[in-house]
mmCIF file of C-alpha atoms in Angstrom:
data_model
loop_
_atom_site.group_PDB
_atom_site.id
_atom_site.type_symbol
_atom_site.label_atom_id
_atom_site.label_comp_id
_atom_site.label_asym_id
_atom_site.label_seq_id
_atom_site.Cartn_x
_atom_site.Cartn_y
_atom_site.Cartn_z
ATOM 1 C CA MET U 1 122.477 -44.370 -16.669
ATOM 2 C CA LEU U 2 118.913 -45.602 -16.820
ATOM 3 C CA SER U 3 116.775 -46.649 -13.890
ATOM 4 C CA ALA U 4 115.262 -50.076 -13.639
ATOM 5 C CA GLU U 5 112.179 -48.781 -15.459
ATOM 6 C CA GLY U 6 114.301 -47.362 -18.250
ATOM 7 C CA ARG U 7 114.089 -43.679 -17.235
ATOM 8 C CA ALA U 8 116.835 -41.340 -16.199
ATOM 9 C CA PRO U 9 116.994 -40.366 -12.518
ATOM 10 C CA ALA U 10 116.559 -36.672 -13.475
ATOM 11 C CA GLU U 11 113.253 -37.388 -15.107
ATOM 12 C CA ASP U 12 112.091 -39.199 -12.004
ATOM 13 C CA ASP U 13 113.126 -36.242 -9.874
ATOM 14 C CA ARG U 14 111.214 -33.768 -12.096
ATOM 15 C CA GLU U 15 108.042 -35.904 -11.940
ATOM 16 C CA VAL U 16 108.224 -36.163 -8.170
ATOM 17 C CA ALA U 17 108.760 -32.410 -7.881
ATOM 18 C CA GLY U 18 105.815 -31.694 -10.177
ATOM 19 C CA SER U 19 103.582 -34.009 -8.223
ATOM 20 C CA ALA U 20 104.629 -32.336 -5.002
ATOM 21 C CA ARG U 21 103.848 -28.895 -6.443
ATOM 22 C CA ARG U 22 100.422 -30.072 -7.580
ATOM 23 C CA ILE U 23 99.712 -31.492 -4.161
ATOM 24 C CA ALA U 24 100.881 -28.283 -2.518
ATOM 25 C CA THR U 25 98.767 -26.151 -4.882
ATOM 26 C CA GLN U 26 95.706 -28.314 -4.311
ATOM 27 C CA THR U 27 96.267 -28.166 -0.588
ATOM 28 C CA GLN U 28 96.550 -24.396 -0.808
ATOM 29 C CA HIS U 29 93.339 -24.196 -2.874
ATOM 30 C CA ASP U 30 91.560 -26.490 -0.438
ATOM 31 C CA GLY U 31 92.677 -24.349 2.455
ATOM 32 C CA GLU U 32 91.537 -21.161 0.710
ATOM 33 C CA LEU U 33 88.173 -22.743 -0.129
ATOM 34 C CA ALA U 34 87.737 -23.855 3.472
ATOM 35 C CA ARG U 35 88.610 -20.356 4.673
ATOM 36 C CA LEU U 36 86.102 -18.779 2.263
ATOM 37 C CA GLN U 37 83.428 -21.246 3.305
ATOM 38 C CA GLN U 38 84.067 -20.388 6.957
ATOM 39 C CA GLU U 39 83.839 -16.658 6.165
ATOM 40 C CA LEU U 40 80.618 -17.218 4.206
ATOM 41 C CA ALA U 41 79.124 -19.214 7.076
ATOM 42 C CA ALA U 42 80.155 -16.471 9.493
ATOM 43 C CA LEU U 43 78.581 -13.785 7.263
ATOM 44 C CA LYS U 44 75.362 -15.787 6.963
ATOM 45 C CA HIS U 45 75.265 -16.190 10.728
ATOM 46 C CA GLU U 46 75.905 -12.466 11.216
ATOM 47 C CA ASN U 47 73.207 -11.645 8.653
ATOM 48 C CA SER U 48 70.783 -13.940 10.478
ATOM 49 C CA LEU U 49 71.547 -12.211 13.776
ATOM 50 C CA LEU U 50 71.091 -8.783 12.198
ATOM 51 C CA HIS U 51 67.773 -9.927 10.731
ATOM 52 C CA GLU U 52 66.660 -11.127 14.147
ATOM 53 C CA LYS U 53 67.681 -7.803 15.692
ATOM 54 C CA LEU U 54 65.810 -5.919 12.949
ATOM 55 C CA ASN U 55 62.642 -7.927 13.537
ATOM 56 C CA ALA U 56 62.988 -7.528 17.302
ATOM 57 C CA ALA U 57 63.460 -3.758 16.955
ATOM 58 C CA LEU U 58 60.489 -3.371 14.602
ATOM 59 C CA ASP U 59 58.239 -5.957 16.213
ATOM 60 C CA GLY U 60 54.920 -4.394 17.108
ATOM 61 C CA THR U 61 55.633 -1.132 15.274
ATOM 62 C CA GLY U 62 53.991 -2.295 12.051
ATOM 63 C CA ILE U 63 56.930 -0.891 10.060
ATOM 64 C CA CYS U 64 57.965 -2.943 7.025
ATOM 65 C CA LEU U 65 61.248 -2.122 5.303
ATOM 66 C CA TRP U 66 61.431 -2.512 1.537
ATOM 67 C CA GLN U 67 63.837 -2.075 -1.341
ATOM 68 C CA GLY U 68 63.220 -1.578 -5.034
ATOM 69 C CA SER U 69 65.484 -2.147 -8.005
ATOM 70 C CA ILE U 70 64.393 0.618 -10.348
ATOM 71 C CA PRO U 71 65.816 -0.749 -13.646
ATOM 72 C CA THR U 72 64.237 -4.204 -13.146
ATOM 73 C CA GLY U 73 61.206 -3.250 -11.066
ATOM 74 C CA GLU U 74 62.023 -5.964 -8.515
ATOM 75 C CA LEU U 75 60.701 -5.295 -4.993
ATOM 76 C CA ARG U 76 61.855 -6.899 -1.778
ATOM 77 C CA VAL U 77 60.390 -6.607 1.722
ATOM 78 C CA PHE U 78 62.811 -7.374 4.565
ATOM 79 C CA ASN U 79 60.297 -7.992 7.368
ATOM 80 C CA LEU U 80 56.614 -8.906 7.123
ATOM 81 C CA GLN U 81 55.302 -7.619 10.480
ATOM 82 C CA ASN U 82 51.533 -8.271 10.395
ATOM 83 C CA PHE U 83 51.527 -9.331 6.747
ATOM 84 C CA GLN U 84 51.650 -12.869 5.394
ATOM 85 C CA VAL U 85 53.968 -14.394 2.831
ATOM 86 C CA GLY U 86 52.473 -13.564 -0.545
ATOM 87 C CA ASP U 87 50.868 -10.308 0.615
ATOM 88 C CA MET U 88 53.788 -8.276 -0.688
ATOM 89 C CA ALA U 89 54.111 -7.692 -4.425
ATOM 90 C CA PRO U 90 57.531 -8.855 -5.706
ATOM 91 C CA HIS U 91 57.485 -6.461 -8.671
ATOM 92 C CA PHE U 92 56.530 -2.844 -9.312
ATOM 93 C CA GLU U 93 53.887 -3.802 -11.897
ATOM 94 C CA GLN U 94 52.194 -6.160 -9.447
ATOM 95 C CA TRP U 95 52.283 -3.490 -6.763
ATOM 96 C CA SER U 96 50.687 -0.886 -9.038
ATOM 97 C CA ALA U 97 48.017 -3.405 -10.095
ATOM 98 C CA LYS U 98 46.955 -3.792 -6.429
ATOM 99 C CA LEU U 99 46.408 -0.060 -5.924
ATOM 100 C CA HIS U 100 42.867 1.176 -5.372
ATOM 101 C CA PRO U 101 41.622 2.895 -8.577
ATOM 102 C CA ASP U 102 40.980 6.137 -6.683
ATOM 103 C CA ASP U 103 44.548 6.190 -5.302
ATOM 104 C CA ARG U 104 46.591 4.839 -8.216
ATOM 105 C CA ALA U 105 47.341 8.122 -9.985
ATOM 106 C CA HIS U 106 48.318 9.877 -6.761
ATOM 107 C CA ALA U 107 50.565 7.058 -5.496
ATOM 108 C CA ILE U 108 52.372 6.431 -8.779
ATOM 109 C CA GLY U 109 52.669 10.162 -9.444
ATOM 110 C CA SER U 110 54.350 10.699 -6.078
ATOM 111 C CA TYR U 111 56.725 7.776 -6.724
ATOM 112 C CA PHE U 112 57.914 8.988 -10.129
ATOM 113 C CA ALA U 113 58.094 12.613 -9.001
ATOM 114 C CA HIS U 114 60.748 11.529 -6.507
ATOM 115 C CA LEU U 115 62.633 9.390 -9.051
ATOM 116 C CA GLU U 116 62.758 12.421 -11.344
ATOM 117 C CA GLY U 117 64.218 14.545 -8.548
ATOM 118 C CA LYS U 118 61.162 16.758 -8.138
ATOM 119 C CA THR U 119 60.700 15.868 -4.469
ATOM 120 C CA PRO U 120 63.269 15.009 -1.750
ATOM 121 C CA PHE U 121 61.439 11.754 -0.936
ATOM 122 C CA TYR U 122 58.448 9.659 -1.912
ATOM 123 C CA GLU U 123 55.574 9.701 0.588
ATOM 124 C CA VAL U 124 51.914 8.805 0.154
ATOM 125 C CA GLU U 125 48.882 7.183 1.807
ATOM 126 C CA TYR U 126 46.968 4.776 -0.395
ATOM 127 C CA ARG U 127 44.722 1.726 -0.442
ATOM 128 C CA THR U 128 45.493 -1.697 -1.873
ATOM 129 C CA ILE U 129 42.932 -4.316 -2.844
ATOM 130 C CA SER U 130 43.590 -8.022 -2.271
ATOM 131 C CA PRO U 131 42.326 -10.727 -4.669
ATOM 132 C CA ALA U 132 39.541 -11.354 -2.123
ATOM 133 C CA GLY U 133 38.522 -7.692 -2.278
ATOM 134 C CA GLU U 134 39.889 -6.715 1.144
ATOM 135 C CA ILE U 135 41.116 -3.129 1.381
ATOM 136 C CA THR U 136 44.308 -2.207 3.248
ATOM 137 C CA TRP U 137 45.443 1.349 3.889
ATOM 138 C CA LEU U 138 49.213 1.943 3.801
ATOM 139 C CA TRP U 139 51.449 4.866 4.630
ATOM 140 C CA ASP U 140 54.476 4.545 2.346
ATOM 141 C CA ARG U 141 57.720 6.520 2.321
ATOM 142 C CA GLY U 142 61.074 6.037 0.592
ATOM 143 C CA ARG U 143 64.002 7.699 -1.169
ATOM 144 C CA VAL U 144 66.595 6.861 -3.801
ATOM 145 C CA VAL U 145 69.790 5.518 -2.219
ATOM 146 C CA ASP U 146 71.835 4.628 -5.295
ATOM 147 C CA ARG U 147 72.355 6.294 -8.697
ATOM 148 C CA ASP U 148 74.589 5.582 -11.683
ATOM 149 C CA ALA U 149 77.299 7.870 -13.045
ATOM 150 C CA ASP U 150 74.712 9.841 -15.014
ATOM 151 C CA GLY U 151 72.522 10.387 -11.957
ATOM 152 C CA LYS U 152 69.833 7.923 -12.977
ATOM 153 C CA PRO U 153 68.204 6.201 -9.975
ATOM 154 C CA LEU U 154 69.140 2.562 -9.477
ATOM 155 C CA ARG U 155 67.834 1.623 -6.059
ATOM 156 C CA ILE U 156 65.184 2.974 -3.690
ATOM 157 C CA MET U 157 64.619 2.026 -0.051
ATOM 158 C CA GLY U 158 61.810 2.868 2.300
ATOM 159 C CA SER U 159 59.211 1.675 4.748
ATOM 160 C CA HIS U 160 55.469 1.313 4.925
ATOM 161 C CA ILE U 161 52.955 0.892 7.750
ATOM 162 C CA ASP U 162 49.492 -0.628 7.736
ATOM 163 C CA ILE U 163 47.207 2.256 8.810
ATOM 164 C CA THR U 164 43.881 0.520 8.138
ATOM 165 C CA GLN U 165 42.789 0.661 11.787
ATOM 166 C CA ARG U 166 43.757 4.319 12.041
ATOM 167 C CA LYS U 167 41.717 5.151 8.942
ATOM 168 C CA ALA U 168 38.718 3.261 10.322
ATOM 169 C CA TYR U 169 39.026 5.220 13.572
ATOM 170 C CA GLU U 170 39.241 8.511 11.674
ATOM 171 C CA GLN U 171 36.142 7.524 9.712
ATOM 172 C CA ARG U 172 34.243 6.811 12.913
ATOM 173 C CA LEU U 173 35.308 10.167 14.341
ATOM 174 C CA ALA U 174 34.205 11.932 11.150
ATOM 175 C CA GLU U 175 30.849 10.192 11.260
ATOM 176 C CA ARG U 176 30.368 11.187 14.882
ATOM 177 C CA ALA U 177 31.363 14.763 14.126
ATOM 178 C CA ASN U 178 28.827 14.943 11.303
ATOM 179 C CA SER U 179 25.950 12.990 12.833
ATOM 180 C CA ASP U 180 23.349 13.725 15.492
ATOM 181 C CA ALA U 181 23.905 11.556 18.554
ATOM 182 C CA LEU U 182 20.207 11.228 19.406
ATOM 183 C CA THR U 183 18.696 10.380 16.014
ATOM 184 C CA GLY U 184 21.683 9.126 14.000
ATOM 185 C CA LEU U 185 20.809 11.558 11.196
ATOM 186 C CA LEU U 186 23.267 14.100 9.843
ATOM 187 C CA ASN U 187 23.726 17.090 12.111
ATOM 188 C CA ARG U 188 23.741 20.682 10.866
ATOM 189 C CA GLN U 189 27.420 20.611 9.963
ATOM 190 C CA GLY U 190 27.299 17.197 8.312
ATOM 191 C CA PHE U 191 24.161 18.038 6.350
ATOM 192 C CA GLY U 192 25.668 21.259 5.037
ATOM 193 C CA LYS U 193 28.799 19.451 3.864
ATOM 194 C CA ALA U 194 26.818 16.655 2.185
ATOM 195 C CA PHE U 195 24.498 19.170 0.520
ATOM 196 C CA THR U 196 27.467 21.075 -0.905
ATOM 197 C CA ARG U 197 28.989 17.881 -2.345
ATOM 198 C CA GLN U 198 25.789 16.912 -4.149
ATOM 199 C CA SER U 199 24.098 20.211 -4.973
ATOM 200 C CA SER U 200 25.842 20.708 -8.322
ATOM 201 C CA GLN U 201 23.488 18.203 -9.920
ATOM 202 C CA GLY U 202 20.915 20.776 -11.046
ATOM 203 C CA ALA U 203 17.305 20.228 -9.968
ATOM 204 C CA GLY U 204 16.682 19.689 -6.293
ATOM 205 C CA ALA U 205 14.404 20.325 -3.337
ATOM 206 C CA LEU U 206 14.926 21.089 0.331
ATOM 207 C CA LEU U 207 12.293 20.281 2.952
ATOM 208 C CA PHE U 208 12.453 22.228 6.207
ATOM 209 C CA ILE U 209 10.372 20.444 8.861
ATOM 210 C CA ASP U 210 9.367 21.923 12.210
ATOM 211 C CA LEU U 211 7.519 19.983 14.901
ATOM 212 C CA ASP U 212 4.437 21.918 16.047
ATOM 213 C CA ASP U 213 3.772 22.154 19.802
ATOM 214 C CA PHE U 214 6.863 20.101 20.632
ATOM 215 C CA LYS U 215 7.621 22.250 23.683
ATOM 216 C CA GLY U 216 4.432 20.966 25.287
ATOM 217 C CA ILE U 217 5.710 17.389 25.061
ATOM 218 C CA ASN U 218 8.876 18.278 26.949
ATOM 219 C CA ASP U 219 6.977 20.351 29.527
ATOM 220 C CA GLN U 220 4.208 17.823 30.211
ATOM 221 C CA LEU U 221 5.792 14.447 29.507
ATOM 222 C CA GLY U 222 9.483 15.159 30.086
ATOM 223 C CA HIS U 223 12.533 15.336 27.883
ATOM 224 C CA ALA U 224 12.872 11.546 27.712
ATOM 225 C CA CYS U 225 9.514 11.385 25.945
ATOM 226 C CA GLY U 226 10.546 14.327 23.774
ATOM 227 C CA ASP U 227 13.648 12.397 22.724
ATOM 228 C CA LEU U 228 11.443 9.458 21.692
ATOM 229 C CA VAL U 229 9.381 11.800 19.503
ATOM 230 C CA LEU U 230 12.542 13.058 17.773
ATOM 231 C CA GLN U 231 13.775 9.502 17.248
ATOM 232 C CA GLN U 232 10.394 8.498 15.830
ATOM 233 C CA MET U 233 10.541 11.420 13.407
ATOM 234 C CA ALA U 234 13.995 10.312 12.265
ATOM 235 C CA ALA U 235 12.692 6.759 11.752
ATOM 236 C CA TRP U 236 9.839 8.058 9.562
ATOM 237 C CA LEU U 237 12.261 10.081 7.451
ATOM 238 C CA ARG U 238 14.357 6.975 6.809
ATOM 239 C CA LEU U 239 11.227 4.980 5.988
ATOM 240 C CA ILE U 240 9.412 7.456 3.758
ATOM 241 C CA MET U 241 12.154 9.375 1.984
ATOM 242 C CA PRO U 242 13.962 7.882 -1.054
ATOM 243 C CA GLY U 243 17.243 6.134 -0.369
ATOM 244 C CA SER U 244 19.151 8.867 -2.214
ATOM 245 C CA ALA U 245 17.783 11.620 0.066
ATOM 246 C CA LEU U 246 19.913 13.391 2.652
ATOM 247 C CA CYS U 247 18.137 13.569 6.007
ATOM 248 C CA GLY U 248 19.323 15.637 8.941
ATOM 249 C CA ARG U 249 18.367 17.091 12.266
ATOM 250 C CA TYR U 250 19.040 20.781 11.894
ATOM 251 C CA GLY U 251 18.649 21.501 15.581
ATOM 252 C CA GLY U 252 16.111 21.141 18.383
ATOM 253 C CA ASP U 253 12.848 20.010 16.795
ATOM 254 C CA GLU U 254 13.816 21.011 13.231
ATOM 255 C CA PHE U 255 14.666 18.553 10.464
ATOM 256 C CA VAL U 256 15.882 19.002 6.890
ATOM 257 C CA VAL U 257 15.708 16.737 3.834
ATOM 258 C CA TYR U 258 17.517 17.254 0.524
ATOM 259 C CA LEU U 259 16.250 15.497 -2.596
ATOM 260 C CA HIS U 260 18.310 15.640 -5.772
ATOM 261 C CA ARG U 261 16.860 12.995 -8.084
ATOM 262 C CA ASP U 262 13.612 13.043 -10.045
ATOM 263 C CA VAL U 263 12.069 15.800 -7.930
ATOM 264 C CA SER U 264 8.622 17.121 -8.850
ATOM 265 C CA SER U 265 5.978 19.156 -7.068
ATOM 266 C CA HIS U 266 3.615 16.159 -7.165
ATOM 267 C CA GLY U 267 6.179 13.775 -5.667
ATOM 268 C CA LEU U 268 7.135 16.300 -2.979
ATOM 269 C CA ALA U 269 3.491 16.761 -2.046
ATOM 270 C CA GLN U 270 3.089 13.005 -1.598
ATOM 271 C CA LEU U 271 6.135 12.811 0.673
ATOM 272 C CA ALA U 272 4.988 15.764 2.769
ATOM 273 C CA ASP U 273 1.462 14.345 3.104
ATOM 274 C CA ALA U 274 2.886 10.970 4.152
ATOM 275 C CA LEU U 275 4.935 12.565 6.949
ATOM 276 C CA ILE U 276 2.056 14.696 8.195
ATOM 277 C CA GLY U 277 -0.242 11.668 8.145
ATOM 278 C CA ARG U 278 2.183 9.639 10.247
ATOM 279 C CA MET U 279 2.480 12.377 12.836
ATOM 280 C CA ARG U 280 -1.262 13.066 12.889
ATOM 281 C CA GLY U 281 -1.989 9.608 14.275
ATOM 282 C CA TYR U 282 1.004 9.490 16.600
ATOM 283 C CA VAL U 283 0.460 9.335 20.382
ATOM 284 C CA PRO U 284 3.700 10.205 22.238
ATOM 285 C CA LYS U 285 2.555 8.477 25.416
ATOM 286 C CA PRO U 286 -0.478 6.216 26.008
ATOM 287 C CA GLY U 287 -3.413 8.081 27.545
ATOM 288 C CA CYS U 288 -1.852 11.507 26.987
ATOM 289 C CA PRO U 289 -3.931 14.058 25.039
ATOM 290 C CA GLN U 290 -0.849 16.017 24.006
ATOM 291 C CA ARG U 291 -0.190 15.789 20.261
ATOM 292 C CA VAL U 292 2.575 16.891 17.938
ATOM 293 C CA GLY U 293 2.104 18.271 14.440
ATOM 294 C CA LEU U 294 4.310 19.062 11.462
ATOM 295 C CA SER U 295 4.785 22.219 9.421
ATOM 296 C CA ILE U 296 6.823 21.630 6.271
ATOM 297 C CA GLY U 297 8.348 24.248 4.013
ATOM 298 C CA ILE U 298 9.610 23.122 0.605
ATOM 299 C CA ALA U 299 12.043 24.926 -1.701
ATOM 300 C CA LEU U 300 12.065 23.521 -5.249
ATOM 301 C CA TRP U 301 14.513 24.496 -7.978
ATOM 302 C CA GLU U 302 14.699 22.899 -11.388
ATOM 303 C CA GLU U 303 17.596 24.576 -13.200
ATOM 304 C CA GLU U 304 20.376 26.499 -11.483
ATOM 305 C CA PRO U 305 21.426 24.802 -8.218
ATOM 306 C CA LEU U 306 21.176 26.738 -4.969
ATOM 307 C CA THR U 307 23.638 26.938 -2.109
ATOM 308 C CA PHE U 308 22.537 25.398 1.167
ATOM 309 C CA LEU U 309 21.911 28.789 2.765
ATOM 310 C CA GLN U 310 19.874 29.955 -0.233
ATOM 311 C CA ALA U 311 17.739 26.814 -0.226
ATOM 312 C CA LEU U 312 17.346 26.936 3.554
ATOM 313 C CA GLU U 313 16.152 30.565 3.498
ATOM 314 C CA ILE U 314 13.471 29.756 0.893
ATOM 315 C CA ALA U 315 12.349 26.565 2.666
ATOM 316 C CA ASP U 316 12.207 28.433 5.991
ATOM 317 C CA ARG U 317 9.898 31.076 4.494
ATOM 318 C CA ALA U 318 7.725 28.313 3.065
ATOM 319 C CA MET U 319 7.565 26.613 6.477
ATOM 320 C CA TYR U 320 6.302 29.760 8.169
ATOM 321 C CA GLU U 321 3.681 30.087 5.430
ATOM 322 C CA ALA U 322 2.546 26.531 6.300
ATOM 323 C CA LYS U 323 2.274 27.506 9.985
ATOM 324 C CA ALA U 324 0.296 30.586 9.038
ATOM 325 C CA ARG U 325 -2.182 28.316 7.263
ATOM 326 C CA GLY U 326 -2.995 26.484 10.476
ATOM 327 C CA LYS U 327 -0.035 24.068 10.980
ATOM 328 C CA GLN U 328 -0.209 20.368 10.115
ATOM 329 C CA ALA U 329 0.447 21.527 6.553
ATOM 330 C CA TRP U 330 3.098 22.015 3.913
ATOM 331 C CA TYR U 331 3.830 24.852 1.537
ATOM 332 C CA LEU U 332 6.041 24.846 -1.569
ATOM 333 C CA LEU U 333 7.979 27.750 -3.064
ATOM 334 C CA ARG U 334 9.331 27.192 -6.569
ATOM 335 C CA VAL U 335 12.520 29.041 -7.506
#
């Protein structure tokens, strides 16, 4: 028997059943999609809360957490701390390009030494340079957290801290440790270190300067006036000596100067005469007859460099020869 539309009842039943199954399947898919969307929203919310907790825990510490994909070179920083968006390099090549030239080999060498399994972790202090030329010091540490079946590193995680302020503080401490508080010149320790760093350049000269009759200034005019004399001497050294010279207060009323560029007996004589001339006309205190003189010993070497102690011993002998000649004089010993 055919229905009014010309179809058998069985065919109608099969079509209705198929439509019902499709509706049921679609409903099931819609329900599954809604459930997955709810789970995704819940995971995003949980991730947001975890991110907030991470930032709250690290806030003020300066610690930035980062992750690197080793095969692709992609870098990701999870929290910025005191940095701004765009400060962090998104790729290893961009990070290496920002490294200070003096630190690049050390930083990259430490990084790859860890990837190759030579060290248990990667750790280094280095400087980065911004496009504007600003220098930032970082302490960086990380380790590989994921490898493939062959043991090749896939992912590295770590943290870094901005230590620029700490480095500036250390620099100030070093400068204080190596400088004379009264005159601002290098002290004995600082002068010796600086001399050693530069003395491998061949020809050089060391001036050993002693203030004549300085004790009388302290005894008659007081130590405050004596301090002014020492400060004036330091000012003359800065004014008269070449910019490349090292100037220091060796102790008490003794000063030292190291010259390591274009030194000649004629040029040294001119410098010594200029210092003695300045002191000859100097009046420590108005109306006071007390005067101060200079005796200068000069050690000059033109070939093999001397150690600081060797140069100082020769310049000291030359200084006593200048005193023996009546003070207010200089004497040069050529090595």
